Structure formats: structure tokens, C-alpha cells
Amino acid sequence: MKEVRLAEAIEGTSGAVLTAPRASRKARETREKLIEGALLALCEDGVTGITTRKIAERAGVQLGTLHYHFENKDMLLLAVLDMLGARLARTLRLGVAGSRNLDECIQRALLTDWNATEENFAIQLVQYELTLYALRTKGAAWMAQRQYNDYIKAHNDVFAPHAPGNDQTTAENVQRLSQLVMAGIDGIILQELAAPDLARSRSAVRALISAMQALARSLGLIPA
Amino acid sequence: MKEVRLAEAIEGTSGAVLTAPRASRKARETREKLIEGALLALCEDGVTGITTRKIAERAGVQLGTLHYHFENKDMLLLAVLDMLGARLARTLRLGVAGSRNLDECIQRALLTDWNATEENFAIQLVQYELTLYALRTKGAAWMAQRQYNDYIKAHNDVFAPHAPGNDQTTAENVQRLSQLVMAGIDGIILQELAAPDLARSRSAVRALISAMQALARSLGLIPA
DNA sequence: CGGTTATTTGGTCTATTGACCAGTTTTGCA
DNA sequence: TGCAAAACTGGTCAATAGACCAAATAACCG
């Protein structure tokens, strides 16, 4: 388990990190194939069961090619985490587009989050595994952190336009709302993964929506 | 990754599973040492980094001894998960003892959960890793499920005495409350692990307490 | 088109891993 | 106390892991 070098990760925002700057089209495609292959392999065997050979096979690529594109296995897995995070944030943005007020926006955001999960539990499981994996990988804890903060920020960016006023207090309250929304949905997802019970989880999501709307109201983010 | 045999796990409730029935005191101690050693090693290197040798070393025991007590690595790790679950449930019961009403009980339960986490983040991280690990381990998904249900049940048992009436509806509502309490605290813990910010998390816990008390009220579990 | 670089191949190397077991020591019971 | 069963030791083994590289091939640019 080699320590991840931070040098390559100076580029600011998500999605771009871990992507070699100078790369031909073919190379970028192969890279993409490897990441997708890794995701496939992860869905099947999880972080503990994954091997570079399985990844290469799933990607339809020779083992050596993997090491040409990625310094080591860690970097590849972290690239998968990065991709998943970006993908989820994009889904969220699309899901809430067109909301007319904060009430609706909260509802849509949570339903989007939940539906994304329900569509593919395996990927959601992989996401958690990789987040914990990043926390464990020496020099990569910041990736888990950035991933989480980015996702909170995604919610934040989506809620903020619907909040009244641009003052500091409002911003802080929106931030608080985003954090609790994230925490709530994460907890429900985790519960569903560990002890599947779709009806229960859906009802929990509905309860969470109400609770978060109530919270927004009590924070003065929704006019009474 | 051999499939976990279910045969040994016919004993009903938690904590007892995975414990060989006929074992001398010495043997039980060694078993205990191995589980503790595994926990230590897990705290240091996580599920992906753990090896039977590290465990044996941490336990102060020969490698062969490990395989004498546990059929394979999987079974040992699952035994650790079992132990952690039992330990956490016990802590919860102690933490809420003496609560005078549901309001107080909810508060104490959540604070107990949170304090246990704050006392040792590493162990909490291990707990999540092992839960996901169980989900991945062929034939062991039920362990993750039982662990989760047991923990929900622990909350349930703690809340139920404070709820008015013994009817079906009340029971269901208490159940729903427990699930959301669990989901909420899990989400917050996960957030703290991924993106540490103690002040934020503590404030989130406080918000969660209020929200859950409000929920209990709206479910008719707390007389107005 | 030709040459230079980027990419890919396929094979290899070494370290480590989980598991195993023959033999030795300890334990507990008759 | 003596002896059978339980517990433990220490060494071994085959399998597999990640990494590496020289050679072959493909892409790109003037």
C-alpha cells in the first residue's frame, strides 16, 4: 500500500483530479475503460476482493496497461471514487432543476438521491466502500473529505437560490440544512444496504423530507 | 474467500454466535485475545490491509493458533463485528438507564451513541468497514442485517417503556422512531469520519435530537 | 511518408498471503 | 497421579498479489 502522491492533485475541483493532463484520445478512452472496469469489478467483489487482474479483465485490457495509466492500484480506485462523486453531483443538479421553492427543492433533492440509490444498490455500496478505503489509504483521506464536502456543496448550491436573502446567517443555515439532509439520506441508505426493507426505507425518506422541510421553516429559510 | 458456514450460527441472539460451545477457559481467553488483536489490527490497517499474521502478532499468539480457533479469516472478522455490536448495544442500555420520559430518553440515547463514537473514531470506522465486509462476504450478509436489526431493536427496547399504551400502532410508531434515530446518527457519524468537524457534528446531533423529539410528538408518543 | 513518441503487450519476478499439519505441550478429568 | 483430549507451536506450501520491463505496435506530426 504505497502512499498516494499528492503532486498530481493540485488541480482544484472534483472530477479533474487524477486525470493526466497530456493524453491522446485513445489514452483517455483506455483510462475511462479502466475506471469503468474497476467499477464493474468492485460491484462484483468489493474493495477487499478486487485485484488488478480482475480490473484489467473487466476493462478488456492487458494488466501492464493498467500500470501504464495508473501509478498503482490505489490511484485507480481513488479515480473511481472521484468519478462516482462527480456523477452523483450531476444527477442531483439535474434532479432538482426547475424547482419553484425550497420546499419542493428539498423534496426533489432527497428523492433524487434516493432514486439514484434504488436504481443501483451495488454502486452505492461501492461508493461507501471506496470512501472508507480512501480514509484508510495513507495520504488519501483528503479525498474522502473533499468528496463529502463537494457533495454537501452540491446540495448547498441547489438550495441556496431558493433561500430568502444573501446574508451570512442565511448562508450558514442553508449549510446546516444541507449537512442534515446529507446525513439523513446517508443513514437511510446505509440502513437499506445492511438490512434491506424497501417499504420501510421509502417511508423513512418521506419522513426525512417532512423533517427537513420543517427544519428549513424553523431556520427561517421558508416564509410561513 | 471461502463461504461462511451457517451451521455454527444457529444460536439465537447476538454475541453468542461464532462462539464455540465446548471450550476451556484458556481457549476462551485465547479466542478473546484473538478478537481483541484483530480489532487492534483493524484499527491500524483497516479491513483491506489486515492479514492473519498481523492479527496473530497483535494477539500475541502463533499464526497456527488463529486457525485452530477460527475456521478462516472471515469467521474471525465476523466475530469482531459481533463483539462490537454487542458492546455498543450494552453501552446504549447503560446510557439511557434512569430516563424519566421519552423526551429525555431520546436525548440520552443519541448522546450515548454520539459519545461512544467521539471516544474512539477508529473503532467506529472499523465497525462500518466490517458491516460492509459482511455484506460482501458470501453467506454472511445476514450478519450485517442482524447486527443492524439488533441495534435498532436496542433503541426500540429502550424507547418502548416510555411510550403510552401497548397497542399495535404505538409499537409501529416506536419502531419508526428507532429507525430514524439510527439513520440520523449513522449519517452524522459517517459525515464526521469522512470530513471531520467536531463542532458541526455536535450541532448536528443537537438538531437531530430536537427533530426526533418533534417526530415522537407528532407520532403521538409524547403527550402534549 | 518517415521518424519519433505514446501506448500496449505479454511475460516475469518477488513478496506476501491464507491455509495447513506433524509434532509438542498443556489441561482437565478419572 | 496418569493419561487422553484439547490447545498450541513453528515451520512449510501453493496460490496469488502488485509491480515491473523489454519488445512490439499504434498514433501523431512535420
Coordinates of N, CA and C in Angstrom, one line a residue, chain B residues 3 6 23 43 65 76 83 93 96 99 103-104 126 136 138 149 155-156 166 170 172 174 176 183:
Chain B
E3 N -16.8 -19.5 1.6 CA -18.1 -19.2 2.1 C -18.3 -19.5 3.5
L6 N -23.0 -21.6 7.9 CA -24.0 -21.1 8.8 C -24.3 -22.0 10.0
A23 N -15.5 -25.1 25.1 CA -14.2 -24.5 25.1 C -13.7 -24.3 26.5
C43 N -8.0 -1.5 13.5 CA -7.9 -0.1 13.8 C -6.7 0.5 13.1
T65 N -2.3 -20.9 15.8 CA -3.4 -20.9 16.8 C -4.6 -20.2 16.3
L76 N -13.2 -15.0 11.8 CA -12.7 -14.1 12.9 C -13.1 -12.7 12.7
M83 N -18.8 -8.8 18.3 CA -18.4 -8.3 19.5 C -18.7 -6.8 19.6
R93 N -27.7 0.7 26.5 CA -28.6 0.4 27.6 C -28.2 1.1 28.9
V96 N -29.0 5.1 28.8 CA -30.3 5.6 28.9 C -31.0 5.3 30.2
S99 N -33.8 7.2 32.6 CA -34.6 8.2 31.9 C -36.0 8.3 32.4
D103 N -38.9 12.0 25.9 CA -38.0 13.2 25.5 C -36.6 13.0 26.0
E104 N -36.5 12.7 27.3 CA -35.2 12.5 27.9 C -34.5 11.3 27.3
V126 N -14.0 1.1 12.0 CA -13.9 -0.4 11.8 C -15.3 -1.0 11.7
R136 N -20.4 -8.2 1.9 CA -19.7 -8.7 0.7 C -19.4 -10.2 0.9
K138 N -19.6 -13.8 1.1 CA -20.7 -14.8 0.7 C -21.2 -15.5 1.9
N149 N -30.4 -4.8 12.7 CA -31.7 -5.0 13.3 C -31.6 -5.1 14.9
H155 N -32.5 0.2 20.5 CA -33.1 1.5 20.6 C -34.6 1.3 21.0
N156 N -35.2 0.4 20.2 CA -36.6 0.2 20.4 C -37.0 -0.2 21.8
N166 N -50.0 0.1 24.8 CA -49.3 -1.1 24.3 C -49.9 -1.6 23.0
T170 N -48.9 2.0 18.4 CA -47.8 2.6 19.2 C -46.5 1.9 18.9
E172 N -45.6 0.2 16.3 CA -45.1 0.5 15.0 C -44.4 1.9 15.0
V174 N -43.1 3.5 17.5 CA -41.8 3.4 18.2 C -40.7 2.9 17.3
R176 N -40.7 3.0 14.1 CA -40.3 4.0 13.1 C -39.4 5.0 13.7
A183 N -30.8 6.0 11.7 CA -30.3 6.5 10.4 C -29.7 7.9 10.6

